[in-house]
Short mmCIF file of C-alpha atoms in Angstrom, two decimals:
data_model
loop_
_atom_site.label_atom_id
_atom_site.label_comp_id
_atom_site.label_asym_id
_atom_site.label_seq_id
_atom_site.Cartn_x
_atom_site.Cartn_y
_atom_site.Cartn_z
CA MET X 7 59.93 -38.45 -6.76
CA ALA X 8 57.93 -41.53 -6.77
CA TYR X 9 54.49 -41.84 -5.03
CA THR X 10 53.84 -44.90 -2.70
CA GLN X 11 50.55 -47.12 -3.34
CA ASP X 12 49.16 -45.59 -0.11
CA GLU X 13 49.84 -42.15 -1.11
CA ILE X 14 48.35 -42.71 -4.55
CA VAL X 15 45.33 -44.54 -3.01
CA LYS X 16 45.15 -41.40 -0.35
CA GLY X 17 45.24 -39.01 -3.49
CA LEU X 18 42.81 -40.80 -5.63
CA ALA X 19 40.52 -40.58 -2.50
CA GLU X 20 40.86 -37.24 -2.02
CA ILE X 21 40.26 -36.73 -5.78
CA VAL X 22 36.97 -38.83 -5.72
CA ASN X 23 35.85 -36.88 -2.56
CA GLU X 24 36.25 -33.77 -4.32
CA ILE X 25 34.34 -34.84 -7.62
CA ALA X 26 31.59 -37.11 -6.38
CA GLY X 27 31.54 -36.38 -2.67
CA ILE X 28 32.15 -39.97 -1.43
CA PRO X 29 33.92 -39.94 2.00
CA VAL X 30 37.74 -40.39 1.63
CA GLU X 31 37.63 -43.48 3.87
CA GLU X 32 35.22 -45.28 1.47
CA VAL X 33 37.57 -45.04 -1.39
CA LYS X 34 39.40 -48.17 -1.26
CA ILE X 35 41.56 -50.48 -3.85
CA ASP X 36 38.81 -53.01 -4.46
CA LYS X 37 36.20 -50.18 -5.07
CA SER X 38 34.71 -49.81 -8.57
CA PHE X 39 34.65 -46.19 -9.80
CA THR X 40 31.24 -46.56 -11.54
CA ASP X 41 29.43 -49.08 -9.49
CA ASP X 42 30.57 -47.99 -5.81
CA LEU X 43 31.78 -44.39 -5.99
CA ASP X 44 29.32 -42.63 -8.07
CA VAL X 45 31.78 -41.69 -10.70
CA ASP X 46 30.13 -41.76 -14.25
CA SER X 47 31.93 -41.74 -17.39
CA LEU X 48 32.35 -37.92 -17.68
CA SER X 49 33.36 -37.64 -14.04
CA MET X 50 35.97 -40.38 -14.64
CA VAL X 51 37.45 -37.98 -17.09
CA GLU X 52 37.91 -35.50 -14.48
CA VAL X 53 39.24 -38.03 -11.95
CA VAL X 54 41.79 -39.04 -14.63
CA VAL X 55 42.88 -35.38 -15.38
CA ALA X 56 43.24 -34.41 -11.68
CA ALA X 57 45.33 -37.63 -11.07
CA GLU X 58 47.58 -36.96 -14.23
CA GLU X 59 48.43 -33.44 -12.49
CA ARG X 60 48.83 -34.85 -9.15
CA PHE X 61 51.14 -37.83 -9.76
CA ASP X 62 52.77 -36.21 -12.85
CA VAL X 63 51.63 -39.10 -15.14
CA LYS X 64 50.05 -39.35 -18.58
CA ILE X 65 46.99 -41.58 -18.82
CA PRO X 66 45.94 -41.94 -22.38
CA ASP X 67 42.18 -41.82 -23.35
CA GLU X 68 42.71 -45.45 -24.57
CA ASP X 69 43.78 -46.72 -21.20
CA VAL X 70 41.09 -45.09 -19.16
CA LYS X 71 38.54 -47.84 -19.90
CA ASN X 72 40.84 -50.40 -18.23
CA LEU X 73 40.77 -48.50 -15.01
CA LYS X 74 37.64 -50.03 -13.46
CA THR X 75 38.71 -49.92 -9.60
CA VAL X 76 40.82 -47.64 -7.59
CA GLY X 77 43.45 -50.41 -7.36
CA ASP X 78 43.48 -50.39 -11.25
CA ALA X 79 44.26 -46.87 -11.22
CA THR X 80 46.74 -47.09 -8.24
CA ASP X 81 48.65 -49.83 -10.37
CA TYR X 82 48.58 -47.75 -13.59
CA ILE X 83 50.18 -44.70 -11.65
CA LEU X 84 52.58 -46.68 -9.79
CA LYS X 85 53.84 -48.19 -13.17
CA HIS X 86 53.67 -45.22 -15.40
CA GLN X 87 54.66 -42.33 -12.92
CA GLY X 88 57.46 -39.92 -14.00
CA MET E 1 -13.85 -35.58 -20.92
CA ASN E 2 -12.32 -34.15 -24.04
CA PRO E 3 -8.46 -33.98 -23.09
CA THR E 4 -8.33 -30.64 -25.16
CA ASN E 5 -10.40 -29.14 -22.28
CA ARG E 6 -8.75 -30.21 -19.47
CA THR E 7 -8.52 -27.61 -16.59
CA VAL E 8 -4.98 -26.87 -15.17
CA VAL E 9 -4.16 -25.89 -11.74
CA VAL E 10 -1.31 -24.80 -9.98
CA THR E 11 -0.46 -27.02 -6.93
CA GLY E 12 3.27 -25.87 -5.96
CA ILE E 13 5.44 -22.84 -6.27
CA GLY E 14 9.17 -22.41 -5.63
CA ALA E 15 11.58 -19.52 -6.41
CA THR E 16 14.97 -18.40 -5.55
CA THR E 17 15.24 -14.59 -6.50
CA PRO E 18 17.28 -11.41 -5.76
CA LEU E 19 14.82 -10.83 -2.80
CA GLY E 20 15.12 -14.44 -0.97
CA GLY E 21 16.13 -18.07 -1.50
CA ASP E 22 12.50 -18.99 -1.74
CA SER E 23 9.05 -18.05 -2.55
CA ALA E 24 7.87 -16.77 0.74
CA SER E 25 10.96 -14.52 1.40
CA THR E 26 10.77 -13.34 -2.08
CA TRP E 27 7.03 -12.45 -1.61
CA GLU E 28 7.90 -10.78 1.81
CA GLY E 29 10.66 -8.72 0.05
CA LEU E 30 8.10 -7.73 -2.79
CA LEU E 31 5.70 -6.60 -0.21
CA ALA E 32 8.12 -4.54 1.52
CA GLY E 33 9.28 -2.73 -1.57
CA ARG E 34 12.75 -3.89 -1.11
CA SER E 35 15.17 -3.66 -4.06
CA GLY E 36 17.44 -6.44 -5.00
CA VAL E 37 19.80 -4.30 -6.98
CA LYS E 38 23.57 -4.21 -5.82
CA PRO E 39 26.71 -2.77 -7.12
CA LEU E 40 28.98 -5.47 -9.05
CA GLU E 41 32.05 -5.57 -6.82
CA GLY E 42 35.34 -7.01 -8.24
CA GLU E 43 37.94 -6.15 -10.83
CA ARG E 44 36.37 -7.87 -13.67
CA PHE E 45 33.43 -5.50 -13.67
CA ALA E 46 35.36 -2.44 -12.89
CA GLU E 47 35.69 -0.94 -16.49
CA LEU E 48 32.26 -1.78 -17.59
CA PRO E 49 29.61 1.10 -18.18
CA VAL E 50 27.15 -0.74 -16.13
CA ARG E 51 28.36 -2.02 -12.53
CA ILE E 52 25.03 -2.99 -10.83
CA ALA E 53 22.82 -6.04 -10.95
CA ALA E 54 20.50 -8.14 -8.83
CA PRO E 55 22.25 -11.14 -7.85
CA ALA E 56 20.19 -14.14 -6.37
CA ALA E 57 19.94 -13.43 -2.51
CA VAL E 58 21.21 -16.96 -1.63
CA ASP E 59 24.03 -18.27 -3.31
CA PRO E 60 22.86 -21.84 -4.86
CA GLU E 61 26.35 -23.27 -4.19
CA SER E 62 25.57 -22.69 -0.63
CA VAL E 63 22.56 -24.97 -0.76
CA LEU E 64 23.29 -27.75 -3.05
CA PRO E 65 25.98 -30.20 -2.11
CA ARG E 66 29.24 -29.56 -3.84
CA PRO E 67 29.41 -32.86 -6.03
CA LEU E 68 26.21 -31.84 -7.50
CA ALA E 69 26.59 -28.27 -7.70
CA ARG E 70 29.97 -28.59 -9.78
CA LYS E 71 28.09 -30.51 -12.57
CA LEU E 72 25.45 -27.91 -13.03
CA ASP E 73 25.68 -24.42 -14.58
CA ARG E 74 24.55 -21.81 -12.12
CA SER E 75 21.15 -21.25 -14.04
CA ALA E 76 20.53 -25.06 -13.45
CA GLN E 77 21.63 -24.96 -10.14
CA LEU E 78 18.89 -22.11 -9.54
CA ALA E 79 16.27 -23.98 -11.38
CA LEU E 80 16.68 -27.13 -9.31
CA ILE E 81 16.52 -25.23 -6.19
CA ALA E 82 13.10 -23.62 -7.38
CA ALA E 83 11.98 -26.87 -8.75
CA ARG E 84 12.91 -28.87 -5.30
CA GLU E 85 10.64 -25.98 -3.42
CA ALA E 86 7.79 -26.24 -5.59
CA TRP E 87 7.87 -29.99 -5.82
CA ALA E 88 7.65 -30.35 -2.12
CA ASP E 89 5.17 -27.53 -1.70
CA ALA E 90 2.90 -29.37 -4.34
CA GLY E 91 2.89 -32.30 -1.60
CA TYR E 92 5.22 -34.73 -3.43
CA THR E 93 7.50 -36.53 -1.25
CA ALA E 94 9.31 -38.73 -3.69
CA LYS E 95 10.60 -39.02 -7.35
CA ALA E 96 7.74 -40.15 -9.72
CA GLY E 97 7.40 -43.90 -9.69
CA GLU E 98 8.76 -44.34 -6.04
CA ASP E 99 5.11 -43.98 -4.88
CA SER E 100 1.83 -43.91 -6.21
CA SER E 101 1.35 -40.00 -6.47
CA ILE E 102 2.45 -39.81 -10.15
CA ALA E 103 3.51 -42.10 -12.97
CA PRO E 104 6.90 -41.19 -14.59
CA GLU E 105 5.21 -41.45 -18.23
CA ARG E 106 2.68 -38.84 -17.06
CA LEU E 107 5.16 -36.35 -15.55
CA GLY E 108 7.05 -33.72 -17.72
CA THR E 109 9.49 -30.77 -17.21
CA VAL E 110 9.40 -27.50 -19.16
CA ILE E 111 11.96 -25.17 -17.94
CA ALA E 112 13.62 -22.50 -20.03
CA SER E 113 16.57 -20.05 -19.92
CA GLY E 114 17.03 -17.08 -22.37
CA ILE E 115 20.76 -17.38 -22.57
CA GLY E 116 21.88 -20.86 -21.26
CA GLY E 117 24.87 -21.79 -19.51
CA VAL E 118 26.84 -18.72 -20.24
CA HIS E 119 29.02 -19.00 -17.08
CA THR E 120 30.05 -22.45 -18.08
CA LEU E 121 30.81 -21.60 -21.71
CA LEU E 122 32.94 -18.53 -20.77
CA ASP E 123 34.57 -20.06 -17.74
CA GLN E 124 35.72 -23.10 -19.59
CA TYR E 125 36.78 -20.74 -22.42
CA ASP E 126 39.06 -19.29 -19.92
CA VAL E 127 40.36 -22.53 -18.96
CA LEU E 128 40.91 -23.50 -22.59
CA LYS E 129 43.06 -20.56 -23.10
CA GLU E 130 44.76 -20.63 -19.76
CA LYS E 131 45.38 -24.25 -19.09
CA GLY E 132 44.65 -26.24 -22.45
CA ALA E 133 42.11 -28.52 -23.98
CA ARG E 134 42.99 -31.39 -21.57
CA ARG E 135 41.74 -29.32 -18.80
CA VAL E 136 38.40 -28.39 -20.24
CA SER E 137 35.73 -30.13 -18.14
CA PRO E 138 33.73 -33.04 -19.64
CA HIS E 139 30.77 -31.72 -18.22
CA THR E 140 30.84 -28.62 -20.05
CA VAL E 141 28.58 -29.44 -22.84
CA PRO E 142 25.79 -30.91 -20.55
CA MET E 143 26.21 -27.90 -18.27
CA LEU E 144 25.94 -25.13 -21.14
CA MET E 145 23.16 -26.51 -23.20
CA PRO E 146 20.10 -24.49 -22.71
CA ASN E 147 18.13 -27.36 -21.93
CA SER E 148 20.32 -28.31 -19.01
CA PRO E 149 18.01 -26.99 -16.25
CA SER E 150 14.88 -28.50 -17.75
CA ALA E 151 16.92 -31.98 -18.23
CA ASN E 152 18.40 -31.84 -14.76
CA VAL E 153 15.01 -31.17 -13.08
CA GLY E 154 13.71 -33.99 -14.99
CA LEU E 155 16.37 -36.34 -13.88
CA GLU E 156 15.57 -35.21 -10.09
CA VAL E 157 11.79 -35.85 -10.44
CA ASN E 158 12.08 -38.93 -13.19
CA ALA E 159 9.84 -37.04 -15.63
CA GLN E 160 9.47 -39.24 -18.67
CA ALA E 161 6.45 -37.59 -20.38
CA GLY E 162 8.68 -35.01 -22.12
CA VAL E 163 11.44 -32.65 -21.05
CA HIS E 164 11.27 -29.29 -23.00
CA THR E 165 13.18 -25.89 -23.38
CA PRO E 166 11.45 -23.27 -25.42
CA VAL E 167 13.81 -20.37 -25.99
CA SER E 168 12.50 -16.99 -26.76
CA ALA E 169 14.88 -14.56 -24.74
CA CYS E 170 13.14 -12.75 -22.02
CA ALA E 171 9.84 -14.57 -22.79
CA SER E 172 11.15 -17.99 -22.20
CA GLY E 173 10.03 -18.61 -18.76
CA ALA E 174 6.36 -17.73 -19.79
CA GLU E 175 6.69 -19.64 -22.84
CA ALA E 176 7.70 -22.68 -20.83
CA ILE E 177 4.65 -22.41 -18.69
CA GLY E 178 2.44 -21.89 -21.60
CA TYR E 179 3.92 -25.16 -23.28
CA ALA E 180 3.42 -27.05 -20.04
CA VAL E 181 -0.23 -25.94 -19.92
CA GLU E 182 -0.64 -27.34 -23.38
CA MET E 183 1.01 -30.55 -22.51
CA ILE E 184 -1.59 -31.18 -19.86
CA ARG E 185 -4.34 -29.79 -21.93
CA THR E 186 -3.84 -32.04 -24.80
CA GLY E 187 -3.49 -35.11 -22.71
CA ARG E 188 0.42 -35.67 -22.90
CA ALA E 189 1.04 -35.32 -19.03
CA ASP E 190 -0.93 -35.01 -15.89
CA VAL E 191 1.87 -32.92 -14.10
CA VAL E 192 4.47 -30.77 -15.25
CA VAL E 193 7.24 -28.80 -13.52
CA ALA E 194 7.48 -25.49 -15.45
CA GLY E 195 9.22 -22.21 -15.24
CA GLY E 196 12.25 -20.35 -16.11
CA THR E 197 15.73 -19.61 -14.91
CA GLU E 198 18.78 -17.37 -15.70
CA ALA E 199 22.17 -16.75 -14.32
CA ALA E 200 23.98 -14.23 -16.67
CA ILE E 201 25.61 -11.90 -14.40
CA HIS E 202 28.99 -12.31 -16.19
CA PRO E 203 31.18 -9.40 -17.41
CA LEU E 204 30.37 -10.29 -21.09
CA PRO E 205 26.48 -10.42 -21.01
CA VAL E 206 26.70 -7.12 -18.93
CA ALA E 207 28.94 -5.63 -21.46
CA ALA E 208 26.73 -6.87 -24.38
CA PHE E 209 23.48 -5.52 -23.14
CA ALA E 210 25.06 -2.35 -22.19
CA SER E 211 26.26 -2.10 -25.78
CA MET E 212 22.64 -2.11 -26.90
CA MET E 213 21.91 0.77 -24.61
CA ALA E 214 19.34 -1.72 -22.94
CA MET E 215 20.57 -1.12 -19.36
CA SER E 216 20.33 1.36 -16.93
CA LYS E 217 23.56 3.05 -16.14
CA ASN E 218 22.60 4.40 -12.65
CA ASN E 219 25.71 2.89 -11.10
CA ASP E 220 25.55 5.38 -8.18
CA GLU E 221 22.16 4.52 -6.82
CA PRO E 222 21.57 0.63 -7.60
CA GLU E 223 18.46 0.47 -5.57
CA LYS E 224 16.96 3.40 -7.51
CA ALA E 225 18.22 1.91 -10.88
CA SER E 226 15.02 -0.24 -11.81
CA ARG E 227 12.24 2.22 -12.46
CA PRO E 228 9.40 1.00 -14.56
CA TYR E 229 6.92 3.75 -15.55
CA ASP E 230 9.21 6.68 -13.93
CA LYS E 231 9.69 9.31 -16.27
CA ALA E 232 13.45 8.99 -15.85
CA ARG E 233 13.83 5.52 -16.37
CA ASP E 234 16.97 4.41 -18.53
CA GLY E 235 16.97 0.70 -19.05
CA PHE E 236 16.80 -2.50 -17.33
CA VAL E 237 18.94 -3.99 -14.32
CA LEU E 238 20.12 -7.48 -14.79
CA GLY E 239 18.54 -10.07 -12.48
CA GLU E 240 19.31 -13.55 -11.38
CA GLY E 241 17.17 -16.41 -10.16
CA ALA E 242 14.44 -19.11 -11.10
CA GLY E 243 10.80 -19.56 -10.51
CA VAL E 244 9.08 -22.68 -11.03
CA VAL E 245 5.39 -23.86 -10.65
CA ILE E 246 3.76 -27.41 -10.50
CA LEU E 247 0.89 -27.57 -12.93
CA GLU E 248 -1.34 -30.26 -12.79
CA SER E 249 -4.65 -31.33 -14.36
CA ALA E 250 -7.65 -30.44 -12.10
CA GLU E 251 -8.55 -34.11 -11.89
CA HIS E 252 -5.14 -35.41 -11.03
CA ALA E 253 -4.69 -32.66 -8.42
CA ALA E 254 -8.41 -33.69 -6.85
CA ARG E 255 -7.58 -37.34 -7.08
CA ARG E 256 -4.47 -36.83 -4.71
CA GLY E 257 -6.22 -34.22 -2.50
CA ALA E 258 -3.74 -31.60 -3.36
CA ARG E 259 -3.89 -28.14 -2.39
CA VAL E 260 -4.77 -25.89 -5.44
CA TYR E 261 -3.31 -22.26 -5.75
CA CYS E 262 -5.41 -21.28 -8.80
CA GLU E 263 -6.16 -22.31 -12.44
CA VAL E 264 -4.02 -21.44 -15.34
CA LEU E 265 -6.50 -20.48 -18.16
CA GLY E 266 -3.98 -20.47 -20.75
CA GLN E 267 -1.59 -18.30 -22.97
CA GLY E 268 -1.76 -15.73 -25.58
CA LEU E 269 0.99 -15.54 -28.23
CA SER E 270 2.32 -13.43 -30.80
CA ALA E 271 5.44 -12.31 -32.47
CA ASP E 272 6.12 -8.56 -33.51
CA SER E 273 7.96 -9.12 -36.89
CA HIS E 274 8.97 -5.62 -36.02
CA HIS E 275 12.87 -5.58 -35.07
CA ILE E 276 15.24 -8.12 -33.58
CA ALA E 277 15.66 -6.36 -30.34
CA GLN E 278 13.44 -3.02 -30.52
CA PRO E 279 9.90 -3.25 -28.87
CA GLU E 280 7.12 -2.39 -31.64
CA PRO E 281 6.13 1.11 -30.20
CA THR E 282 2.38 0.86 -30.55
CA GLY E 283 2.08 -2.45 -28.86
CA ARG E 284 0.43 -4.03 -31.72
CA GLY E 285 2.05 -7.63 -31.23
CA ILE E 286 1.34 -7.32 -27.51
CA ALA E 287 -2.28 -6.47 -28.15
CA THR E 288 -2.57 -9.59 -30.64
CA ALA E 289 -1.16 -11.75 -27.78
CA LEU E 290 -3.77 -10.34 -25.55
CA GLN E 291 -6.69 -10.67 -28.14
CA ASN E 292 -5.64 -14.35 -28.69
CA LEU E 293 -5.64 -15.03 -24.88
CA LEU E 294 -9.34 -13.71 -24.63
CA ASP E 295 -10.29 -15.44 -27.84
CA ASN E 296 -9.05 -18.95 -26.69
CA THR E 297 -10.26 -18.95 -23.15
CA ASP E 298 -13.14 -18.23 -21.10
CA LEU E 299 -11.42 -15.27 -19.33
CA LYS E 300 -13.79 -12.11 -19.24
CA PRO E 301 -11.87 -8.73 -19.37
CA SER E 302 -14.11 -7.74 -16.40
CA GLU E 303 -12.47 -10.62 -14.23
CA VAL E 304 -9.03 -9.41 -14.97
CA VAL E 305 -8.15 -7.31 -11.58
CA HIS E 306 -4.14 -7.45 -11.84
CA VAL E 307 -1.35 -7.44 -14.31
CA ASN E 308 2.13 -8.43 -13.35
CA ALA E 309 3.45 -6.43 -16.33
CA HIS E 310 6.76 -7.06 -18.31
CA ALA E 311 7.74 -3.49 -17.62
CA THR E 312 11.56 -3.92 -17.57
CA SER E 313 12.16 -0.02 -17.12
CA THR E 314 12.93 0.67 -20.87
CA PRO E 315 11.62 3.88 -22.08
CA GLN E 316 9.90 2.37 -25.11
CA GLY E 317 8.90 -1.05 -23.79
CA ASP E 318 6.98 0.22 -20.72
CA THR E 319 4.62 2.43 -22.79
CA ALA E 320 4.11 -0.04 -25.63
CA GLU E 321 2.65 -2.69 -23.00
CA ILE E 322 0.37 -0.36 -21.51
CA LYS E 323 -0.80 0.75 -24.86
CA ALA E 324 -1.67 -2.69 -25.80
CA LEU E 325 -3.47 -3.38 -22.55
CA ARG E 326 -5.58 -0.29 -23.16
CA LYS E 327 -6.31 -1.12 -26.59
CA VAL E 328 -7.62 -4.79 -25.68
CA LEU E 329 -9.10 -4.15 -22.25
CA GLY E 330 -10.55 -0.83 -22.97
CA ASP E 331 -12.29 0.89 -19.66
CA ASP E 332 -11.81 -2.53 -18.01
CA LEU E 333 -8.19 -1.47 -17.47
CA ASP E 334 -9.34 1.12 -15.16
CA HIS E 335 -10.08 -1.64 -12.46
CA VAL E 336 -6.90 -3.40 -13.00
CA ALA E 337 -3.86 -3.02 -10.41
CA VAL E 338 -0.88 -3.01 -12.60
CA SER E 339 2.49 -3.94 -10.83
CA ALA E 340 6.06 -3.92 -12.31
CA THR E 341 8.04 -6.28 -9.77
CA LYS E 342 11.35 -5.96 -11.88
CA SER E 343 11.47 -2.50 -10.03
CA MET E 344 12.67 -4.83 -7.19
CA THR E 345 13.97 -7.98 -8.53
CA GLY E 346 15.57 -6.54 -11.73
CA HIS E 347 14.96 -8.48 -14.86
CA LEU E 348 15.55 -11.97 -14.79
CA LEU E 349 15.38 -12.39 -18.68
CA GLY E 350 14.38 -16.12 -19.00
CA GLY E 351 13.87 -16.45 -15.30
CA ALA E 352 11.31 -13.57 -15.35
CA GLY E 353 8.26 -15.41 -16.68
CA GLY E 354 8.94 -18.29 -14.11
CA VAL E 355 9.41 -15.85 -11.14
CA GLU E 356 6.53 -13.44 -12.04
CA THR E 357 4.19 -16.53 -12.41
CA VAL E 358 4.99 -17.53 -8.84
CA VAL E 359 4.48 -14.00 -7.61
CA THR E 360 1.11 -13.62 -9.51
CA VAL E 361 0.07 -16.89 -8.06
CA LEU E 362 0.83 -15.56 -4.62
CA ALA E 363 -1.09 -12.19 -5.42
CA LEU E 364 -4.11 -14.03 -6.15
CA LYS E 365 -3.69 -16.29 -3.12
CA HIS E 366 -3.28 -13.49 -0.75
CA ARG E 367 -5.47 -11.12 -2.74
CA LEU E 368 -2.56 -8.39 -2.92
CA ALA E 369 -0.99 -6.61 -5.64
CA PRO E 370 2.72 -6.23 -5.07
CA PRO E 371 3.83 -2.66 -5.48
CA THR E 372 6.13 -0.95 -8.03
CA ILE E 373 8.98 0.96 -6.57
CA ASN E 374 11.02 3.99 -7.75
CA ILE E 375 8.39 5.99 -9.50
CA ASP E 376 9.37 9.38 -8.53
CA GLU E 377 7.41 10.88 -11.37
CA LEU E 378 4.90 8.93 -13.26
CA ASP E 379 5.36 9.09 -17.22
CA GLU E 380 2.37 10.63 -18.46
CA ASP E 381 2.26 8.25 -21.26
CA ILE E 382 1.32 5.48 -18.61
CA ASP E 383 -2.46 5.33 -18.90
CA ALA E 384 -3.12 2.86 -16.58
CA ASP E 385 -3.49 2.34 -12.64
CA ILE E 386 0.07 1.44 -11.42
CA VAL E 387 0.27 0.04 -7.80
CA ARG E 388 2.89 2.24 -6.25
CA ASP E 389 5.14 2.07 -3.16
CA GLU E 390 2.64 -0.06 -1.21
CA PRO E 391 0.92 -3.45 -1.83
CA ARG E 392 -2.77 -3.03 -2.81
CA PRO E 393 -5.63 -5.33 -1.78
CA LEU E 394 -7.45 -7.12 -4.50
CA PRO E 395 -11.25 -7.58 -4.74
CA GLU E 396 -13.21 -10.61 -3.14
CA GLY E 397 -14.89 -13.05 -5.50
CA THR E 398 -13.61 -14.69 -8.59
CA ILE E 399 -10.69 -12.70 -9.93
CA ALA E 400 -8.12 -13.18 -12.72
CA ALA E 401 -4.60 -11.87 -13.08
CA LEU E 402 -2.39 -11.69 -16.24
CA ASN E 403 1.39 -12.07 -16.41
CA ASN E 404 3.19 -10.48 -19.30
CA SER E 405 6.50 -11.64 -20.76
CA PHE E 406 8.18 -10.37 -24.14
CA GLY E 407 11.39 -11.04 -25.50
CA PHE E 408 14.16 -9.95 -27.94
CA GLY E 409 13.13 -11.44 -31.14
CA GLY E 410 9.69 -10.09 -30.77
CA HIS E 411 8.11 -12.89 -28.73
CA ASN E 412 4.88 -11.83 -26.85
CA VAL E 413 3.45 -14.35 -24.22
CA VAL E 414 0.67 -13.43 -21.91
CA LEU E 415 -0.36 -15.94 -19.31
CA ALA E 416 -3.75 -15.81 -17.55
CA LEU E 417 -4.49 -17.31 -13.93
CA ARG E 418 -7.76 -17.17 -12.09
CA THR E 419 -8.78 -18.17 -8.61
CA ILE E 420 -10.82 -21.26 -8.39
#
């Protein structure tokens, strides 16, 4: 099944909350993982792996650097989900 | 003043141990003669020959916020908790550089562990085997590296003078404190956060130490298992925790009006070069370390009134240590109250030197030597005045104490502390 944009943002918010401790309601599409959400490059790998599992999607390493914001990740997952 | 003669003092202490989540509760537990040794519950320990250990009394994951805790090996979690207590106890209220109390370039950390992030290493190997490479945590290497506790404490306080991790098995924590003293004495730093940590209560290290015949197998009476100096001692009990002190040049402490616990006179070091894991039975190497301490400091043997012994409860090691003390201190050993606090905490490996330095600081502060428990019958080869069962008052006036730590590999470290 395909996830909606809202479902993906909500899922990413839960993942970021688990990994970085940021409250779920603060994880919005315009937020930068590094600058706003306390997700450093190592923790970003965790976010990506968790997102891959949750949304049944593959996010190759070379694409991870393009995922600056929650919106970038949401769009990527919307487009590539299986 | 010649920087190589700078006096080094203790201004803060912190600990999280099998007896309590801070230094005060640890001290209370010691004075009460309480054992922190418990059965190891759970299927993964069920088939091991040793099923007892002394876990940290307060789970570090219940203290630290989860996003921080999940990026730290348990050994670093414990170190951070002890370091935070010590930092606050020394009167610091902010990171270096955030106020004028200490410049980052004048602040160091030296925190050691004997084994490093063994939980992380083994847990992530399980992840690799069960779930594949993609699922191995990107934090694995920064978590398992032995310098991780020192580095994470350094990040916490913004230490920029140097962040170090000497590794010498069960002498690591004491060696860290000795290294920190030298950093201050030689002028590299004014303040150093120093100590040791260990978290190795996992089936593999337990099985490995058991294979060496180094551990007590007294599974039926955990609280009686760690029994230094007792005739029936049969090995150490693995403990978990961290102990950290804030060391400071006396001038720096005076300038900011800090409360001073005591002076750290320095260290005596040596190596046995006898066997990779067996203690040298005559105590030759330990005696050399003690003599080096006396030669390199102004400590007088007559000032020493207390020794926090290494005494892990192994048949050979406990005896060799006392032989060395007798050889170097001679008749002066007669007025020394010797305590083996591992009878209550178990053996914290690389954490031992840190925790036992904290305990020795408190012994001088309260002028009270903690007891040694579980001596039903004192080994007749123990030719020293062992403090048994009840704490014992220490004399008034200027008094000094030694804290001994020795490690697999033949490392010997003796630290000397003295009241101001």
